[in-house]
Coordinates of C-alpha atoms and ligand atoms in Angstrom, one line a residue:
M4 CA -18.7 11.3 2.5
D5 CA -19.9 7.9 3.5
N6 CA -17.4 6.4 6.0
T7 CA -17.1 3.1 4.1
L8 CA -15.8 4.9 1.1
L9 CA -12.8 6.4 2.9
T10 CA -11.1 3.1 2.1
L11 CA -10.8 4.4 -1.5
R12 CA -8.8 7.5 -0.5
N13 CA -5.4 7.4 -2.2
R14 CA -6.0 3.9 -3.5
R15 CA -4.2 3.2 -6.8
I16 CA -6.8 1.5 -9.0
L17 CA -5.7 0.2 -12.4
L18 CA -9.0 0.2 -14.3
G19 CA -9.1 -2.3 -17.2
V20 CA -11.7 -1.6 -19.8
T21 CA -12.6 -4.3 -22.3
G22 CA -14.7 -4.3 -25.4
G23 CA -18.4 -4.3 -24.5
I24 CA -21.3 -2.1 -25.0
A25 CA -21.0 -1.0 -21.3
A26 CA -17.5 0.4 -21.9
Y27 CA -18.8 3.9 -21.9
K28 CA -19.7 3.5 -18.2
A29 CA -16.0 3.3 -17.4
A30 CA -15.9 7.1 -18.0
E31 CA -18.5 7.7 -15.2
L32 CA -16.8 5.2 -13.0
T33 CA -13.4 6.9 -13.4
R34 CA -14.8 10.2 -12.3
R35 CA -16.7 8.8 -9.4
L36 CA -13.8 6.8 -8.1
Q37 CA -11.6 9.9 -8.3
D38 CA -14.3 11.8 -6.3
Q39 CA -13.6 9.3 -3.6
G40 CA -9.9 10.1 -3.6
A41 CA -8.8 7.1 -5.6
K42 CA -5.9 7.4 -8.2
I43 CA -6.8 5.9 -11.5
R44 CA -4.7 4.6 -14.4
I45 CA -6.4 3.0 -17.3
I46 CA -5.6 0.1 -19.6
M47 CA -7.9 -0.5 -22.5
T48 CA -8.1 -3.5 -24.8
R49 CA -8.0 -2.8 -28.5
S50 CA -11.6 -3.8 -28.8
A51 CA -12.6 -1.4 -26.0
T52 CA -11.2 1.5 -28.1
E53 CA -14.0 0.7 -30.6
F54 CA -16.6 1.5 -28.0
I55 CA -15.1 4.5 -26.2
T56 CA -12.1 6.6 -27.2
P57 CA -8.9 6.5 -25.1
L58 CA -9.0 10.4 -25.3
T59 CA -12.1 10.5 -23.2
L60 CA -10.6 8.2 -20.5
Q61 CA -7.3 10.0 -20.7
A62 CA -9.0 13.4 -20.1
L63 CA -11.0 12.1 -17.2
S64 CA -8.1 10.2 -15.5
T65 CA -5.6 12.9 -16.3
N66 CA -3.1 10.2 -17.2
P67 CA -2.2 8.6 -20.6
V68 CA -4.3 5.5 -21.3
H69 CA -2.2 2.4 -21.8
L70 CA -3.1 0.3 -24.8
D71 CA -0.1 -1.7 -26.1
L72 CA 2.2 -4.4 -24.7
L73 CA 4.7 -4.4 -27.4
N74 CA 5.3 -0.7 -27.9
P75 CA 8.8 0.3 -27.0
D76 CA 7.8 3.9 -26.3
T77 CA 5.0 3.2 -23.9
E78 CA 6.9 0.3 -22.4
S79 CA 9.8 2.6 -21.5
A80 CA 7.4 5.3 -20.1
M81 CA 5.6 3.0 -17.7
G82 CA 6.0 -0.7 -18.6
H83 CA 3.7 -3.6 -17.8
I84 CA 5.6 -4.7 -14.7
E85 CA 5.6 -1.1 -13.4
L86 CA 1.9 -0.8 -13.9
A87 CA 1.3 -4.1 -12.1
R88 CA 3.4 -3.0 -9.2
W89 CA 1.8 0.4 -9.1
A90 CA -1.7 -1.0 -8.5
D91 CA -3.4 -1.6 -5.2
L92 CA -6.2 -3.2 -7.2
I93 CA -6.9 -4.1 -10.8
L94 CA -10.5 -3.5 -11.5
I95 CA -11.9 -4.7 -14.9
V96 CA -15.0 -2.8 -15.9
P97 CA -16.7 -3.9 -18.0
A98 CA -15.2 -7.4 -18.3
S99 CA -16.2 -9.1 -21.6
A100 CA -16.8 -12.8 -22.0
N101 CA -13.7 -12.9 -24.1
F102 CA -11.6 -11.3 -21.4
L103 CA -12.9 -13.7 -18.7
A104 CA -11.9 -16.6 -21.0
R105 CA -8.4 -15.2 -21.6
L106 CA -7.8 -14.4 -18.0
A107 CA -9.1 -17.8 -16.9
S108 CA -6.8 -19.6 -19.3
G109 CA -3.7 -17.5 -18.3
H110 CA -3.3 -15.7 -21.6
S111 CA -0.8 -12.8 -21.7
D112 CA -1.3 -11.7 -25.3
D113 CA -2.2 -8.1 -24.7
L114 CA -1.3 -5.5 -22.1
L115 CA -4.3 -6.1 -19.8
T116 CA -4.0 -9.8 -19.5
T117 CA -0.2 -9.5 -19.1
V118 CA -0.5 -7.0 -16.3
C119 CA -3.1 -9.2 -14.5
L120 CA -0.7 -12.1 -14.7
A121 CA 2.2 -10.0 -13.4
A122 CA 0.3 -8.4 -10.6
E123 CA 0.5 -9.3 -6.9
C124 CA -2.4 -7.2 -5.9
P125 CA -6.1 -8.3 -6.0
V126 CA -8.0 -8.4 -9.3
A127 CA -11.7 -7.7 -9.5
V128 CA -13.9 -8.2 -12.6
A129 CA -17.3 -6.8 -13.3
P130 CA -18.8 -8.8 -16.2
A131 CA -21.2 -7.2 -18.7
M132 CA -22.6 -9.1 -21.6
N133 CA -25.7 -10.5 -23.2
Q134 CA -27.6 -12.9 -20.9
A135 CA -27.1 -15.8 -23.2
M136 CA -23.3 -15.2 -23.3
W137 CA -23.2 -15.1 -19.5
A138 CA -25.3 -18.2 -19.1
K139 CA -23.1 -20.3 -21.5
P140 CA -21.3 -23.2 -19.8
A141 CA -18.0 -21.9 -21.1
T142 CA -18.5 -18.4 -19.5
Q143 CA -19.8 -20.0 -16.3
A144 CA -16.9 -22.3 -16.1
N145 CA -14.5 -19.4 -16.6
Q146 CA -16.0 -17.1 -14.0
K147 CA -16.1 -20.0 -11.4
L148 CA -12.5 -20.8 -12.1
L149 CA -11.5 -17.2 -11.7
V150 CA -13.3 -16.9 -8.4
S151 CA -11.8 -20.2 -7.2
R152 CA -8.4 -18.5 -7.8
G153 CA -9.2 -15.5 -5.8
V154 CA -10.5 -13.1 -8.4
H155 CA -13.3 -10.9 -7.0
L156 CA -16.5 -11.1 -9.0
L157 CA -18.6 -7.9 -8.9
G158 CA -22.0 -8.7 -10.4
P159 CA -23.3 -9.1 -13.0
D160 CA -26.8 -7.6 -12.4
H161 CA -30.1 -8.9 -13.7
G162 CA -32.4 -6.8 -15.8
I163 CA -33.2 -5.3 -19.3
Q164 CA -30.1 -5.3 -21.5
A165 CA -28.8 -3.1 -24.3
C166 CA -29.8 -5.7 -26.8
G167 CA -33.4 -5.9 -25.5
D168 CA -33.0 -9.2 -23.7
T169 CA -33.8 -9.6 -20.0
G170 CA -31.6 -11.7 -17.7
A171 CA -28.4 -11.8 -15.9
G172 CA -25.4 -10.1 -17.5
R173 CA -25.9 -6.3 -17.0
L174 CA -23.0 -4.3 -15.5
L175 CA -23.6 -3.5 -11.9
E176 CA -24.9 0.0 -11.3
I177 CA -22.0 2.5 -10.8
D178 CA -23.0 3.2 -7.1
R179 CA -22.9 -0.5 -6.3
L180 CA -19.6 -0.9 -8.2
I181 CA -18.0 1.8 -6.1
L182 CA -19.4 0.4 -2.9
A183 CA -18.2 -3.1 -3.8
T184 CA -14.8 -1.8 -4.7
S185 CA -14.4 0.1 -1.4
E186 CA -15.5 -3.1 0.4
L187 CA -12.6 -5.0 -1.2
F188 CA -10.2 -2.8 0.7
D189 CA -12.1 -3.2 4.0
S190 CA -10.8 -6.6 5.4
G191 CA -12.0 -6.1 9.0
E192 CA -8.9 -8.1 10.0
L193 CA -8.0 -5.8 12.8
T194 CA -11.5 -4.7 14.0
G195 CA -11.5 -3.8 17.7
K196 CA -7.7 -3.5 17.9
T197 CA -5.7 -0.4 18.6
V198 CA -2.5 -0.2 16.5
M199 CA 0.3 2.2 17.4
I200 CA 2.7 3.0 14.5
T201 CA 5.8 5.1 14.6
A202 CA 6.9 6.6 11.3
G203 CA 9.3 8.9 9.6
P204 CA 12.7 10.1 10.8
T205 CA 13.7 11.7 14.1
R206 CA 15.7 14.9 14.3
E207 CA 18.4 15.3 16.9
A208 CA 19.3 18.9 17.7
I209 CA 22.9 20.1 17.5
D210 CA 22.0 23.7 18.1
P211 CA 18.8 25.9 17.5
V212 CA 19.2 25.7 13.7
R213 CA 20.9 22.3 13.0
Y214 CA 20.1 18.7 13.5
I215 CA 21.1 15.2 12.7
S216 CA 18.5 13.1 10.9
N217 CA 18.1 10.4 8.2
H218 CA 16.5 9.8 4.8
S219 CA 13.3 8.2 6.0
S220 CA 10.3 9.6 4.1
G221 CA 7.6 8.1 6.4
K222 CA 5.9 6.6 3.3
Q223 CA 6.0 3.0 4.6
G224 CA 4.7 3.9 8.1
Y225 CA 1.9 6.1 6.7
A226 CA 0.9 3.3 4.2
L227 CA 0.8 0.9 7.1
A228 CA -1.4 3.3 9.1
Q229 CA -3.8 3.4 6.2
A230 CA -3.8 -0.4 5.8
A231 CA -4.5 -0.9 9.5
L232 CA -7.3 1.7 9.4
D233 CA -8.8 -0.2 6.4
A234 CA -8.6 -3.4 8.3
G235 CA -10.8 -1.8 11.0
A236 CA -8.2 -0.8 13.6
R237 CA -8.0 2.3 15.6
V238 CA -4.6 3.8 14.7
I239 CA -2.3 6.0 16.7
L240 CA 0.4 7.4 14.4
I241 CA 3.4 8.8 16.2
S242 CA 5.3 10.5 13.4
G243 CA 8.6 12.3 13.1
P244 CA 8.8 15.2 10.6
T245 CA 7.5 14.2 7.1
Q246 CA 6.0 15.9 4.0
L247 CA 3.0 13.5 4.1
A248 CA -0.6 14.0 5.0
A249 CA -1.7 11.7 7.8
P250 CA -4.4 9.2 6.7
D251 CA -7.9 10.3 7.7
R252 CA -9.1 8.7 11.0
A253 CA -5.5 8.2 12.2
E254 CA -4.8 9.9 15.5
L255 CA -1.6 11.8 14.6
V256 CA 0.9 12.7 17.2
S257 CA 3.7 14.8 15.7
V258 CA 7.1 14.5 17.4
V259 CA 10.6 15.6 16.5
S260 CA 13.3 13.8 18.5
A261 CA 13.8 10.2 19.5
Q262 CA 13.2 11.1 23.1
D263 CA 10.0 12.9 22.1
M264 CA 8.9 9.8 20.2
H265 CA 9.8 7.5 23.1
D266 CA 7.8 9.6 25.6
N267 CA 4.7 9.7 23.5
V268 CA 4.9 5.9 22.7
Q269 CA 5.2 5.2 26.5
S270 CA 2.3 7.5 27.4
R271 CA -0.1 5.7 24.9
L272 CA 1.2 2.1 25.4
S273 CA -1.5 1.0 27.7
E274 CA -4.1 1.6 24.9
T275 CA -2.1 -0.5 22.4
D276 CA -2.7 -4.0 21.2
I277 CA -0.3 -4.0 18.3
F278 CA 2.9 -1.8 18.1
V279 CA 4.7 -1.4 14.8
G280 CA 7.9 0.6 14.9
V281 CA 8.5 1.8 11.4
A282 CA 10.2 5.1 12.3
A283 CA 13.9 5.4 11.6
V284 CA 14.8 6.4 15.1
A285 CA 18.3 8.0 15.6
D286 CA 20.3 5.6 17.7
Y287 CA 22.4 8.6 19.1
R288 CA 21.9 12.3 19.8
P289 CA 24.4 15.0 20.5
K290 CA 25.1 15.0 24.2
L291 CA 24.6 18.7 24.4
A292 CA 22.3 20.6 22.1
Q293 CA 23.8 24.1 22.1
N294 CA 21.5 27.0 23.1
Q295 CA 23.1 29.3 20.6
K296 CA 24.0 28.7 16.9
I297 CA 27.5 27.2 16.7
K298 CA 29.7 29.8 15.0
K299 CA 32.0 28.9 12.1
N300 CA 35.7 28.8 13.0
A301 CA 35.0 29.3 16.7
A302 CA 38.4 29.5 18.4
N303 CA 40.0 29.1 15.0
K304 CA 39.3 25.4 14.9
R305 CA 39.3 23.6 11.6
T306 CA 37.3 20.7 13.0
L307 CA 34.2 20.3 15.1
T308 CA 33.8 17.4 17.4
L309 CA 30.4 16.4 18.7
E310 CA 29.9 13.9 21.5
F311 CA 26.9 11.6 21.2
V312 CA 24.8 9.7 23.8
E313 CA 22.6 6.8 23.1
N314 CA 18.9 7.4 22.6
P315 CA 16.3 5.2 24.4
D316 CA 15.5 2.0 22.4
I317 CA 11.8 2.6 21.8
I318 CA 10.9 -0.8 20.4
A319 CA 12.9 -2.8 22.8
E320 CA 11.2 -1.1 25.7
V321 CA 7.8 -1.7 24.1
A322 CA 8.6 -5.4 23.7
D323 CA 9.8 -5.6 27.3
S324 CA 6.6 -4.1 28.7
V325 CA 3.9 -6.0 30.6
P326 CA 1.5 -6.6 29.2
K327 CA 3.4 -6.7 25.9
P328 CA 1.6 -5.6 22.8
F329 CA 2.2 -7.7 19.6
T330 CA 5.4 -6.0 18.6
V331 CA 6.6 -5.5 15.0
G332 CA 9.9 -4.0 14.0
F333 CA 11.5 -2.9 10.7
A334 CA 15.2 -3.5 9.9
A335 CA 16.5 -1.2 7.3
E336 CA 19.9 -2.7 6.4
T337 CA 22.5 -2.3 3.7
E338 CA 24.2 -5.8 4.0
N339 CA 23.5 -9.2 5.5
I340 CA 19.9 -8.2 5.6
E341 CA 18.3 -11.4 6.9
A342 CA 21.0 -12.3 9.4
Y343 CA 20.9 -8.8 11.0
A344 CA 17.1 -8.8 11.0
R345 CA 16.9 -12.2 12.7
K346 CA 19.4 -11.0 15.3
K347 CA 17.3 -7.9 16.0
L348 CA 14.1 -10.0 16.2
I349 CA 15.6 -12.2 18.9
E350 CA 17.6 -9.6 20.9
K351 CA 14.7 -7.2 21.0
K352 CA 12.1 -9.9 21.7
L353 CA 10.0 -8.8 18.7
D354 CA 7.1 -10.9 17.4
L355 CA 7.7 -10.0 13.7
I356 CA 10.4 -8.1 11.8
I357 CA 10.2 -6.7 8.3
A358 CA 13.7 -6.5 6.7
N359 CA 14.5 -4.4 3.7
N360 CA 17.6 -3.4 1.8
V361 CA 17.9 0.4 1.9
A362 CA 21.1 0.3 -0.2
N363 CA 19.0 -0.3 -3.3
A364 CA 17.8 3.1 -4.4
Q365 CA 14.9 1.6 -6.4
I366 CA 13.2 0.5 -3.2
G367 CA 13.3 1.5 0.4
F368 CA 13.6 4.9 2.0
N369 CA 12.2 7.5 -0.5
S370 CA 10.7 5.1 -3.0
D371 CA 7.0 4.1 -3.3
L372 CA 8.1 0.5 -3.7
N373 CA 9.6 -1.9 -1.2
E374 CA 11.0 -5.4 -1.3
T375 CA 11.2 -7.2 2.0
T376 CA 11.5 -10.3 3.9
I377 CA 9.2 -10.8 6.9
L378 CA 10.6 -12.9 9.7
W379 CA 9.3 -14.4 12.9
Q380 CA 10.6 -16.9 15.4
E381 CA 9.7 -20.0 13.4
G382 CA 9.6 -18.8 9.9
K383 CA 9.8 -16.2 7.2
V384 CA 8.3 -15.1 3.9
N385 CA 9.9 -13.2 1.0
M386 CA 7.8 -10.4 -0.4
P387 CA 8.6 -9.4 -4.0
T388 CA 8.9 -5.8 -5.0
M389 CA 5.5 -4.1 -4.6
S390 CA 4.0 -0.8 -3.6
K391 CA 4.3 0.2 0.1
R392 CA 0.6 0.2 0.2
A393 CA 0.3 -3.4 -1.1
L394 CA 3.1 -4.5 1.2
S395 CA 1.2 -2.9 4.2
E396 CA -1.8 -5.0 3.4
K397 CA 0.2 -8.2 3.4
I398 CA 1.8 -7.1 6.7
V399 CA -1.6 -6.5 8.3
T400 CA -2.8 -9.9 7.1
I401 CA 0.3 -11.6 8.6
I402 CA -0.1 -9.7 11.9
S403 CA -3.8 -10.7 12.1
Q404 CA -2.9 -14.3 11.4
H405 CA -0.3 -14.3 14.2
I406 CA -2.6 -12.7 16.7
K407 CA -5.3 -15.2 16.0
Q408 CA -2.8 -18.0 16.6
R409 CA -2.0 -16.5 20.0
I410 CA -5.6 -16.6 21.2
Ligands
LIG505 C1 -21.7 -3.9 -30.8 C2 -21.0 -5.0 -30.0 C3 -21.3 -5.1 -28.7 C4 -20.6 -6.0 -27.9 N1 -20.9 -6.0 -26.6 C5 -20.3 -7.0 -25.8 C6 -20.6 -7.1 -24.4 O1 -21.4 -6.3 -23.9 N2 -20.0 -8.0 -23.7 C7 -19.1 -8.9 -24.2 O2 -18.6 -9.7 -23.5 N3 -18.8 -8.8 -25.6 C8 -19.4 -7.9 -26.3 N4 -19.1 -7.8 -27.7 C9 -18.0 -8.7 -28.2 C10 -16.6 -8.3 -27.9 O3 -16.5 -6.9 -28.3 C11 -15.6 -9.2 -28.5 O4 -15.7 -10.4 -27.9 C12 -14.2 -8.6 -28.3 O5 -13.3 -9.5 -28.9 C13 -13.8 -8.4 -26.9 O6 -12.4 -8.1 -26.8 P1 -11.6 -7.8 -25.4 O7 -12.1 -8.8 -24.5 O8 -10.2 -8.0 -25.8 O9 -11.9 -6.4 -25.0 C14 -19.7 -6.9 -28.5 C15 -19.4 -6.8 -29.8 C16 -20.0 -5.9 -30.6 C17 -19.7 -5.8 -32.1

């Protein structure tokens, strides 16, 4: 597989299909994006269903196609806000002249425009229409307005059209669309940098069969590893036990205990420009890990007392090292989120801290979503609820901006 396209692996692409003669090409695009490892969900406008059936796209994407905004059944299954949050990218192929006009004027009168308006992720449009429609001042004004607001314009191409005309307005070839889509994920913001990320929980042994751990899934750390890779970084991922597959191209170091994690972090620190401690590291471990399994009712005792000792503070040691990598921490809190996070930022001499409320079961530990506040010495930014992948990209952008300010 072409290296560039690895950026599509595990990407959540919400494909919007609008009513144009090129709508049938959305079928091929769906299959080809999936071949690159992308996850596809599809919204069709009502007009699009006149050109290609939802059944075709449903069969190819292996997910129900979303059509309606005001349908209680579909809204309760996966509502418009959920769809908007799910997506790493909204890709409209083909984008009709009518859709460009509605998007430019901020309409939210069907599912696709509403999701575009509700989304925090990037939006890309691939227009396809008759050359005269594309050339019209109204369409030109609309596409320029959209681009000025950050919408990515893919195409259109120039050539012979379905109606027999020749000119600008053809949908980009599928190969070029796929390449352009993969490039949208490749920001190059961390090119030349080595990023070390710790992820997942640690396990602290009690005896050969038991341990103390926590609910960290590793999802946020792994998503961040992928985002850093996509931004051009070399990534060392030091991970506690998780159920996740490490992103391709990440150098995975599997560890179990906090001490293990600490030792591996220290041994690779001299290679590291940016350190991000996402792992939920146990603060304490049993003082003595028994060599043999502890027996029930040993010495007829009804209680069992374990003595704990403090684990090394991995991130504080990193932030104290000379030279110090740009150091980013996470603060998973259940109350006074921002105050605790700022205290941790200052006490541990971090450059950035990402605070989240793990008491909310909808977000945090095991969820695919996260809602955070990112804090640094002189400021902060609140991040609304979004996918851990989308959040990771924002974090990467903020890290790269801070690093540039330092130089
Ligand atoms: C046969 C036929 C082909 C069409 N092809 C296109 C097209 O390629 N591009 C376009 O912008 N509109 C095209 N239209 C017009 C759109 O279908 C129409 O503007 C529709 O309202 C678009 O709805 P939507 O933007 O909600 O999907 C075509 C219409 C017909 C009848």
